[in-house]
Short mmCIF file of C-alpha atoms and ligand atoms in Angstrom, two decimals:
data_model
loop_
_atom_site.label_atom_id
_atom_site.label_comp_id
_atom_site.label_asym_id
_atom_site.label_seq_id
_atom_site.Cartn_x
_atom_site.Cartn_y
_atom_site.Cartn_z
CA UNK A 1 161.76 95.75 32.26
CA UNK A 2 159.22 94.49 30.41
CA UNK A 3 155.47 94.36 31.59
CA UNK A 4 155.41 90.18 31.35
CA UNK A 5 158.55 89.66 33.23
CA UNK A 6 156.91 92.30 36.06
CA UNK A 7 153.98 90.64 36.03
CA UNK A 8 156.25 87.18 36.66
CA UNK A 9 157.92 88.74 39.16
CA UNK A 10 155.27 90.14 40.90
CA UNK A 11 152.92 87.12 41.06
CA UNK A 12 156.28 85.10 42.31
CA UNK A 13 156.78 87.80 45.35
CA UNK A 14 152.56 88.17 46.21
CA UNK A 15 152.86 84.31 46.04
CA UNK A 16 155.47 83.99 48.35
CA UNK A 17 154.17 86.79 50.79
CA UNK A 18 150.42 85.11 50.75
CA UNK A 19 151.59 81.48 51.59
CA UNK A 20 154.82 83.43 54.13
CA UNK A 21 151.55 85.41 55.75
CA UNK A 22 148.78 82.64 56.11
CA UNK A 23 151.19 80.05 57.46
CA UNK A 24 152.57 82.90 60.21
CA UNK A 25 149.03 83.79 60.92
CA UNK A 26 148.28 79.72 61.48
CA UNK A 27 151.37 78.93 63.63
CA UNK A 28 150.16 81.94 65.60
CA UNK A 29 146.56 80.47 66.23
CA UNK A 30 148.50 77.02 66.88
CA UNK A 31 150.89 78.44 69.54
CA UNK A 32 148.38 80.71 71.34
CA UNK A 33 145.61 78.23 71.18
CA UNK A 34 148.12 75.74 72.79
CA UNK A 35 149.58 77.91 74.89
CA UNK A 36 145.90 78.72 76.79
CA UNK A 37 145.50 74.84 76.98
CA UNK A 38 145.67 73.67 80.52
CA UNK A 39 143.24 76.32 82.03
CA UNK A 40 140.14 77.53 81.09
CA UNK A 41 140.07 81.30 81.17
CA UNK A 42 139.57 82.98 84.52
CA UNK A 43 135.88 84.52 83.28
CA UNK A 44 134.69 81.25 82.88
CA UNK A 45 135.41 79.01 84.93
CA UNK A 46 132.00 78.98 86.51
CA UNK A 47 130.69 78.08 82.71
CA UNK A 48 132.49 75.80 81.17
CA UNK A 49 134.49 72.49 81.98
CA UNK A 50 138.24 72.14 81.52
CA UNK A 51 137.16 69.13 79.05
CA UNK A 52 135.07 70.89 76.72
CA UNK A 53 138.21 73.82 76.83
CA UNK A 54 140.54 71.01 76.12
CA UNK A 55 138.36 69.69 73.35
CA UNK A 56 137.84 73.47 71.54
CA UNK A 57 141.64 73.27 71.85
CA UNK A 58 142.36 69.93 69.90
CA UNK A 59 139.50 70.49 67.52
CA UNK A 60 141.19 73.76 67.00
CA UNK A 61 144.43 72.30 66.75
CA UNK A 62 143.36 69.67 64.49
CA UNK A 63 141.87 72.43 62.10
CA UNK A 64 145.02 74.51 61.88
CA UNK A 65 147.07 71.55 61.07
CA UNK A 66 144.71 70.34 58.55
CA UNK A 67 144.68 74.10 57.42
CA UNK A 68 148.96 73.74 56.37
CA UNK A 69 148.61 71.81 53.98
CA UNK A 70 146.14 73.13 52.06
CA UNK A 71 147.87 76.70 52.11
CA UNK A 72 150.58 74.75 50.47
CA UNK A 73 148.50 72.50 48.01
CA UNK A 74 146.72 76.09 46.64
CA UNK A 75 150.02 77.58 46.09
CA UNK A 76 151.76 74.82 44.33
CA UNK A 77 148.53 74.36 42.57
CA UNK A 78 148.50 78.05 41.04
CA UNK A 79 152.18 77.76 40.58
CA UNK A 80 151.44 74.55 38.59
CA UNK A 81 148.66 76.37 36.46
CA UNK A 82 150.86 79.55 35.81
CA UNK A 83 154.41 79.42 35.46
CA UNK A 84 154.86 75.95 35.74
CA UNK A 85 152.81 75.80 32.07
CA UNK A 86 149.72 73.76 33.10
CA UNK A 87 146.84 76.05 31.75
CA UNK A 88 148.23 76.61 28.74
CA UNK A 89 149.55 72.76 28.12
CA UNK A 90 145.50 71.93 28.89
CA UNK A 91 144.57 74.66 26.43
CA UNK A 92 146.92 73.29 24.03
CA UNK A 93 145.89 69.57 24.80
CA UNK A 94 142.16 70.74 24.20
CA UNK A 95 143.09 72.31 20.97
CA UNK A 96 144.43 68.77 19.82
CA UNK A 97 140.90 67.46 19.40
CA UNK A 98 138.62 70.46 19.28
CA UNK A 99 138.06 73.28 17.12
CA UNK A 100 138.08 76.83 18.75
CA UNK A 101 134.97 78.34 20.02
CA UNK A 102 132.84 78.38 22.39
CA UNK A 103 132.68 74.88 23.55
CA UNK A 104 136.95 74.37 23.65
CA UNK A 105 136.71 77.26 25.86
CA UNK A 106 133.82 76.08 28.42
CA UNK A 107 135.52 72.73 28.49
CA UNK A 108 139.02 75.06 29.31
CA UNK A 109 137.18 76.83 32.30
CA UNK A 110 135.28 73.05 33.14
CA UNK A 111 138.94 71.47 32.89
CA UNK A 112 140.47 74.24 35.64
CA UNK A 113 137.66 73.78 37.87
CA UNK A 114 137.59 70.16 38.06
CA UNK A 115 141.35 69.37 38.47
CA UNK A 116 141.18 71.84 41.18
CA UNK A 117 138.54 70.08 42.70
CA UNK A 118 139.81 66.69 42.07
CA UNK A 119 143.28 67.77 43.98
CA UNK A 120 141.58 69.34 47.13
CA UNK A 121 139.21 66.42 47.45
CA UNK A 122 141.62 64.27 49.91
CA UNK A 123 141.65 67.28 51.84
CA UNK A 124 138.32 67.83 52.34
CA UNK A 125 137.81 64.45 52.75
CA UNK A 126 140.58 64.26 55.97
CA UNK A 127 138.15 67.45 57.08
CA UNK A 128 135.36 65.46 56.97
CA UNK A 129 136.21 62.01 58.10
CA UNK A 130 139.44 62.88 59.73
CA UNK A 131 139.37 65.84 62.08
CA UNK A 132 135.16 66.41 62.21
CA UNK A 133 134.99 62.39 62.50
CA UNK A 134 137.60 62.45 65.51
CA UNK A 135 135.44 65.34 67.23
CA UNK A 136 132.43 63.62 67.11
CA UNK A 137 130.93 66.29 64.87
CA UNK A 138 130.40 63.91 61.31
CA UNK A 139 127.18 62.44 60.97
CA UNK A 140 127.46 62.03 57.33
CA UNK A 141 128.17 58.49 55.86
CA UNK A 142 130.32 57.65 52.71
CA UNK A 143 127.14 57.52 50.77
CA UNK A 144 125.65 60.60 51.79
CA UNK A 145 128.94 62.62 51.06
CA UNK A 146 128.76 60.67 47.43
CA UNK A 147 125.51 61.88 47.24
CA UNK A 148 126.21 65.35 48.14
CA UNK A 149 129.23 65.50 45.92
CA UNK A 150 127.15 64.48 42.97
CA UNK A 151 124.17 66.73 43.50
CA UNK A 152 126.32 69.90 44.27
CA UNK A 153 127.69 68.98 40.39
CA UNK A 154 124.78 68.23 38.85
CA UNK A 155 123.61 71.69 39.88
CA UNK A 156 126.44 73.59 39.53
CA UNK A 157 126.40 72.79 35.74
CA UNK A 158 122.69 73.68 35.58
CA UNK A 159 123.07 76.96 37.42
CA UNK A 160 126.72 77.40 36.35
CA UNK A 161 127.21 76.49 32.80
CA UNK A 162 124.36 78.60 31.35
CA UNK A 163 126.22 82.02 33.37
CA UNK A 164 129.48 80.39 32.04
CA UNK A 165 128.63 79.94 28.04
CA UNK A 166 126.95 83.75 28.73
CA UNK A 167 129.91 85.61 29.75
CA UNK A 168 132.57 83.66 27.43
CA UNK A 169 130.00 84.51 24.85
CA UNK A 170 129.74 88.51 26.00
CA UNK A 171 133.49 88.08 26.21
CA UNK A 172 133.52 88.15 22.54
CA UNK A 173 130.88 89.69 21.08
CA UNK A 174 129.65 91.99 23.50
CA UNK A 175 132.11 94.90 22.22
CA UNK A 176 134.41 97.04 24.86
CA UNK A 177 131.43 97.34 27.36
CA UNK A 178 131.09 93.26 27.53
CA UNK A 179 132.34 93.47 31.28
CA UNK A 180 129.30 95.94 32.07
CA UNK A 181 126.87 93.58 30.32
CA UNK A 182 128.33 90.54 32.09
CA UNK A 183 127.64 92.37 35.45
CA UNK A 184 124.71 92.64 34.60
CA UNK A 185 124.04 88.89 33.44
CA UNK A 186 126.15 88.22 37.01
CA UNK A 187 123.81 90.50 38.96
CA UNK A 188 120.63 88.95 37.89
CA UNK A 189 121.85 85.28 38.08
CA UNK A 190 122.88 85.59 41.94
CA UNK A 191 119.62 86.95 42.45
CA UNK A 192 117.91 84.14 40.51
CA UNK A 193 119.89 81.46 42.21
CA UNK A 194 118.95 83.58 45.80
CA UNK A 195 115.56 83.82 45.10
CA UNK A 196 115.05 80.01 44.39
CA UNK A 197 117.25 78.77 47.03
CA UNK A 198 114.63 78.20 49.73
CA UNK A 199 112.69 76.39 47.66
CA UNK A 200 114.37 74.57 45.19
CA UNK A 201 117.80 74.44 46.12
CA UNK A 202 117.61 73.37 49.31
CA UNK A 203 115.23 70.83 49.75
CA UNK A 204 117.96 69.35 47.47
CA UNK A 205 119.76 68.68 50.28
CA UNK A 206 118.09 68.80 53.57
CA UNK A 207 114.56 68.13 54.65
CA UNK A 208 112.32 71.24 56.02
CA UNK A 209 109.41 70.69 58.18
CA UNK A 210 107.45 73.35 59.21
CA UNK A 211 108.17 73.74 62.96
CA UNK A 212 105.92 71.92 65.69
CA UNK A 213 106.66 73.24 68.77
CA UNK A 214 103.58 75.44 69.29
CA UNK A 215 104.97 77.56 72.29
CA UNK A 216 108.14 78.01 70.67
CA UNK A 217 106.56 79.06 67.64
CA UNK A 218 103.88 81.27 69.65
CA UNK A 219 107.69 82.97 71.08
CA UNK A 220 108.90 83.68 67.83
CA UNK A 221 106.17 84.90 66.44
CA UNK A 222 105.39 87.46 68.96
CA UNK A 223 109.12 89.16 68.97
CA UNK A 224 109.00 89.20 64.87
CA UNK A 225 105.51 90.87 65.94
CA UNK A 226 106.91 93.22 68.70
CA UNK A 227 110.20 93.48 66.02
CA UNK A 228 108.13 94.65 62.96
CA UNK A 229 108.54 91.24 61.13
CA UNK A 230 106.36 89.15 58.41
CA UNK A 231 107.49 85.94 57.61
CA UNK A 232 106.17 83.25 56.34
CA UNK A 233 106.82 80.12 58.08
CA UNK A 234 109.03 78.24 60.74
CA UNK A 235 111.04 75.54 59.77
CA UNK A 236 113.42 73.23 61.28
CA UNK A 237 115.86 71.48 59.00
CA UNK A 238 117.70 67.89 59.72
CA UNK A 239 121.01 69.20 59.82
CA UNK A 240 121.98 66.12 62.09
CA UNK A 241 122.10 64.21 59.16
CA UNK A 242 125.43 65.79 58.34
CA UNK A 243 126.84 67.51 61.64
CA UNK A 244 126.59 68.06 65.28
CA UNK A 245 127.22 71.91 64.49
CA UNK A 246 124.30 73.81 64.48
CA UNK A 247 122.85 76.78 63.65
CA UNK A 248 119.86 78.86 62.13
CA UNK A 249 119.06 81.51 59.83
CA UNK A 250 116.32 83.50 57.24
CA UNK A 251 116.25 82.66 53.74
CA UNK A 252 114.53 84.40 50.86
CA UNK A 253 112.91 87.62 50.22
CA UNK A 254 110.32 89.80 50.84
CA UNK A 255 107.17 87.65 51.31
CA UNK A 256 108.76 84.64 50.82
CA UNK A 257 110.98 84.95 53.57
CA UNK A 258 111.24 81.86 56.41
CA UNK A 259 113.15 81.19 59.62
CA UNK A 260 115.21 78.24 59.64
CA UNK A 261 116.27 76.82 62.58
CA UNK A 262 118.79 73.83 62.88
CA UNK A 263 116.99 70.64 64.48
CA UNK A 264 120.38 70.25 66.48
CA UNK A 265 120.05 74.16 67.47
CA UNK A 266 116.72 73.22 69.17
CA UNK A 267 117.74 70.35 71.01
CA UNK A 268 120.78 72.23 72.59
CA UNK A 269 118.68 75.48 73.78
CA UNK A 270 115.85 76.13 75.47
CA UNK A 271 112.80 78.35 74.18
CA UNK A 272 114.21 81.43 75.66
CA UNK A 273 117.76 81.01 74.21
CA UNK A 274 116.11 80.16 70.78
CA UNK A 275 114.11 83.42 71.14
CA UNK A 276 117.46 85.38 71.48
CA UNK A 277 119.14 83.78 68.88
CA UNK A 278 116.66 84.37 66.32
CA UNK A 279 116.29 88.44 67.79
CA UNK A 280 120.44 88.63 66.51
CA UNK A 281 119.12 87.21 63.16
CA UNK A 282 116.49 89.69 63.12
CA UNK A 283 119.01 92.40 64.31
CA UNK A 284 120.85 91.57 60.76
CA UNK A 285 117.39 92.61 58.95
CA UNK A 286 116.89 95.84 60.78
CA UNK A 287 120.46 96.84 60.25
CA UNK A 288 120.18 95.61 56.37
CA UNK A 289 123.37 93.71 56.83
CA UNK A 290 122.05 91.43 53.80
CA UNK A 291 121.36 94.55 51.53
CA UNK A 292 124.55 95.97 52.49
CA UNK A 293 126.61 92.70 51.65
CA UNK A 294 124.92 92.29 48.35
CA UNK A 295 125.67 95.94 47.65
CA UNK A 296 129.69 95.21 48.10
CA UNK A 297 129.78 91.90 46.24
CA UNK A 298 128.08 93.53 43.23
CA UNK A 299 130.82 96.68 43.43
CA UNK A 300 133.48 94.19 44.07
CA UNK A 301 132.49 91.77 40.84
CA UNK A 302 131.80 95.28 38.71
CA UNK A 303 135.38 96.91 40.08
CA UNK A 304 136.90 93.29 39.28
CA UNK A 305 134.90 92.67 35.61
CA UNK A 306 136.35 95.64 34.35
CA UNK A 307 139.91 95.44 35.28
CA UNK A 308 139.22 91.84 33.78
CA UNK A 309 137.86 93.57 30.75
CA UNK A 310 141.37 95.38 30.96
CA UNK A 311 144.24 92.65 31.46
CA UNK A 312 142.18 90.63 28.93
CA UNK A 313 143.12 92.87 26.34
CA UNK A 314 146.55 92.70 27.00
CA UNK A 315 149.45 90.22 26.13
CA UNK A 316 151.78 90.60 29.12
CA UNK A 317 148.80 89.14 31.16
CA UNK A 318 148.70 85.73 29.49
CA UNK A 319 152.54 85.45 29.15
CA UNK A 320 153.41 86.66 32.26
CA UNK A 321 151.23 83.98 33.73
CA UNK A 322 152.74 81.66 31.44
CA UNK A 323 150.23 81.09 28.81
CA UNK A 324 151.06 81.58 24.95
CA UNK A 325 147.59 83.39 23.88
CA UNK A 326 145.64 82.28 21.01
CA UNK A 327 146.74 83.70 17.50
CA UNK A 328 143.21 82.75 15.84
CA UNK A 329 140.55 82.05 17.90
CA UNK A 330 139.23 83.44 21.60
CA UNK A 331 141.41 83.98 24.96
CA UNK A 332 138.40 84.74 26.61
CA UNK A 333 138.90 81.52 28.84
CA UNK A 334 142.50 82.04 29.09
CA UNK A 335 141.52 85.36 30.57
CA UNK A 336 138.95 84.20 33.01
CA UNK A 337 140.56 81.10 34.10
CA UNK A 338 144.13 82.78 34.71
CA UNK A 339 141.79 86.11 36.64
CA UNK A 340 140.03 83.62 38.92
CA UNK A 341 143.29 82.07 39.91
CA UNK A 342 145.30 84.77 40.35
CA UNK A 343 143.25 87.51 42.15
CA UNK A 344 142.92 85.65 45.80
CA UNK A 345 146.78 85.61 45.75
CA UNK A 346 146.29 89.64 46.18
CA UNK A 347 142.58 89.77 47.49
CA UNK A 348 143.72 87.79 50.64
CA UNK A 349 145.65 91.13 51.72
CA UNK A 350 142.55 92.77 52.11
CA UNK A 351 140.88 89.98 54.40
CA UNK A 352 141.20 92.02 57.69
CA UNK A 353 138.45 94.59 56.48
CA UNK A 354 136.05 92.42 55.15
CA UNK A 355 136.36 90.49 58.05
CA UNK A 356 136.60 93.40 60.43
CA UNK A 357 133.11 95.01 58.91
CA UNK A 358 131.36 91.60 59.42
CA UNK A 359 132.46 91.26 63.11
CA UNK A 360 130.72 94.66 63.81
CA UNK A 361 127.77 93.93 61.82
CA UNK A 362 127.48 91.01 64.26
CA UNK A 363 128.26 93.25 67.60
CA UNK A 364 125.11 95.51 65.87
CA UNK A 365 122.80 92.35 65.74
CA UNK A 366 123.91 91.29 69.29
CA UNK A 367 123.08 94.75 70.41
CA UNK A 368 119.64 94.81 68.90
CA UNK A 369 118.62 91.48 70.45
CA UNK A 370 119.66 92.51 73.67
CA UNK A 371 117.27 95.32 72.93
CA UNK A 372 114.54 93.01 72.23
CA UNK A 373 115.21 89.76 74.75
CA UNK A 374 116.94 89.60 78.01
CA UNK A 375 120.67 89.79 77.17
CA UNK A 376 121.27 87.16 79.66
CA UNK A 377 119.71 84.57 77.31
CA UNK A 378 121.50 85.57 74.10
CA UNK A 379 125.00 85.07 76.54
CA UNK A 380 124.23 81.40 77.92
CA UNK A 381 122.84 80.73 74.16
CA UNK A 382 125.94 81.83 72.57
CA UNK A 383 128.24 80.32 75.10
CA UNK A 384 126.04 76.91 74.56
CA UNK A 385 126.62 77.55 70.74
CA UNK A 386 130.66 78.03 70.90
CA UNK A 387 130.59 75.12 73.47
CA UNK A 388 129.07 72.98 71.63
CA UNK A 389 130.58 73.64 68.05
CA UNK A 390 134.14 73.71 70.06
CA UNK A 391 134.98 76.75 69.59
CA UNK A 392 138.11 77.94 71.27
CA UNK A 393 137.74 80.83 73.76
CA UNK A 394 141.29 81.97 73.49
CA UNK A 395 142.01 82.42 69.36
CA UNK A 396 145.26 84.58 68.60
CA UNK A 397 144.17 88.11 67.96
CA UNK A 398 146.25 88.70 64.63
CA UNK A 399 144.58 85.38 63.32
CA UNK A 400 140.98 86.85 64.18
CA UNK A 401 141.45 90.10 62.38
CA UNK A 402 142.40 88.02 59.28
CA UNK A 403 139.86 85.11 59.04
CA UNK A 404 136.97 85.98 61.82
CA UNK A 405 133.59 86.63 60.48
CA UNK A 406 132.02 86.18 64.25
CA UNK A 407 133.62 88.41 67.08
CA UNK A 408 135.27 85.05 69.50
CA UNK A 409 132.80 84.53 72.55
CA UNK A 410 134.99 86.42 74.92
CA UNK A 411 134.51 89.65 72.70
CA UNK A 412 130.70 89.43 72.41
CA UNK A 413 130.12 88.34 76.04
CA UNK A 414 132.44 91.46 77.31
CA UNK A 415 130.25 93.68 75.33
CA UNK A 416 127.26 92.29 76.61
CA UNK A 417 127.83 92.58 79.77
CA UNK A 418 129.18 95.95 79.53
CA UNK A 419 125.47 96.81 78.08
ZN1 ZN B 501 125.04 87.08 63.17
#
């Protein structure tokens, strides 16, 4: 047989398996969820109401359903970009009216992303307005998400199409080694982007004032003391602008480095709560969880460049994903476009691990801020956080393994208590 028709073939049956798999794993979270409905599990029914259990259960409901139809929508999408002749009828269409080079094939990758975009946005607007609107969790008007929208664009094509024109550019003139030097570019972009994120990025978006609460703040300051800790400054950010789910977390590096805490987060706990929560987040620092993440992503990306570097190179990968490549001129785009679409048809097989090694990096945080605060107060603050962000205490256990990055409340309470 010959390599493009097993290439066909074999995106046609990982196709079928990935959409077969994720909408088994989502009737699974829909019948278990529903089946623990009417009664709130027997370890907490001193904690929390049969309302708020009933809510986590709808919300969760509402999610999965939600959830079907965009498994579908990506797969038909892909299909329509592959086999179905899409990518290559835009390439062609593109070709019409502009010569080949570098700007027909940014405005090939710009085209892909933005009909993708433009097809999931009724989606993401049903998420918003639909099920988080229905839950009481939206905060965001029309305007604001307009806002949003436009902003997140305007800087993706200032972060993005610099990076972009780079590695199309490396694609073609950077020799055999271009995917090494493309890493590289990567590499040194994400840590751009990460090291002006507190600063610039964000304040894009949300408003950070330096926090006020002086015996909060005296709190915090002594663990990160007690904990080895320098940082630079306490903020709280007005994420009830957009949503009653809250949260908090460190950005930046080294010196630079601040504590963000949600202003929702600080109206739901008390100081002692707070305290614990922001020992976990501490917990992810003294374990290097962060350093350890990066590390991955920049194997993954260098493992994934060079098989790009690879498939590029050969014919059966554009016309087994039913694009006729160039004859004069760059596929560089073809290359990227068709290797961005394709590998999280495969990549989703491997979800369990990376999910699995974040849900212990999150038992090892737990752990060390039950070695620095009473454990007691990281258990009513994390039951208060699930409750509040609905939650549901009783997920199906397959459907955790695939998509969980957080351990469900009953999981990290058990081992709590245990300690
Ligand atoms: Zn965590």
């Amino acid at each position: 047989m010959n390599p493009s028709l097993t290439l066909t073939l074999l995106l046609g049956a990982a196709l079928l398996a990935h959409v077969a798999l994720k909408l088994w794993l989502n009737t699974r979270q829909v019948r278990h969820v529903a089946a623990h409905r009417a009664q709130v599990p027997a370890a907490y029914v001193q904690t929390i109401s049969l309302s708020d259990h009933q809510k986590a259960a709808d919300y969760t409901l509402a999610k999965a359903r939600l959830a079907q139809w965009d498994i579908l929508l990506d797969a038909l999408l892909l299909l329509g970009w592959t086999l179905l002749g899409g990518l290559n009828a835009l390439n062609q269409w593109l070709l019409s009216f502009l010569s080949p080079g570098l700007g027909q094939q940014l405005a090939l990758v710009l085209g892909f992303v933005l009909v993708g975009g433009l097809i999931g946005l009724p989606l993401s607007l049903m998420q918003t307005f639909g099920v988080e609107q229905r839950f009481g969790f939206n905060k965001m008007t029309p305007a604001l998400w307009l806002t949003d929208l436009l902003k997140g664009l305007l800087l993706g094509a200032v972060l993005g199409l610099p990076l972009l024109a780079l590695v199309l550019w490396l694609m073609d003139a950077g020799g055999a080694l271009w995917w090494l030097w493309a890493w590289g570019a990567l590499v040194l972009w994400q840590l751009f982007v990460m090291a002006i994120a507190p600063n610039v990025i964000m304040p894009l978006f949300n408003q950070f004032t330096p926090l006020q609460d002086e015996s909060l703040k005296g709190r915090v300051q002594a663990l990160m003391q007690r904990a080895g800790f320098q940082a630079k400054g306490f903020f709280v950010m007005d994420g009830s602008r957009r949503s009653a789910h809250s949260n908090a977390f460190f950005t930046g590096f080294g010196a630079s480095k601040r504590v963000v805490f949600f202003d929702t987060l600080l109206q739901q706990l008390s100081p002692a709560e707070m305290e614990a929560v922001l020992a976990h987040e501490l917990g992810h620092f003294k374990h290097k969880h962060i350093v350890k993440m990066m590390a991955v992503s920049f194997a993954t990306s260098l493992a994934g460049l060079a098989l790009l570097g690879w498939l590029a190179q050969q014919a059966w990968f554009y016309t087994g994903l039913g694009v006729l490549p160039n004859m004069s001129g760059s596929n560089s785009a073809l290359a990227l476009v068709l290797f961005l679409g394709v590998v999280p048809v495969f990549s989703f097989f491997l979800a369990p691990l990376s999910s699995w090694r974040s849900r212990v990096q999150e038992f090892e945080a737990d752990a060390y801020a039950a070695s620095q605060t009473p454990a007691a107060d990281l258990a009513s603050a994390l039951l208060k956080l699930y409750q509040d962000n609905a939650s549901t205490l009783t997920p199906d256990p397959l459907f955790v393994k695939f998509y969980y990055s957080h351990p469900p409340a009953s999981e990290r309470l058990a081992r709590m208590g245990a300690a």
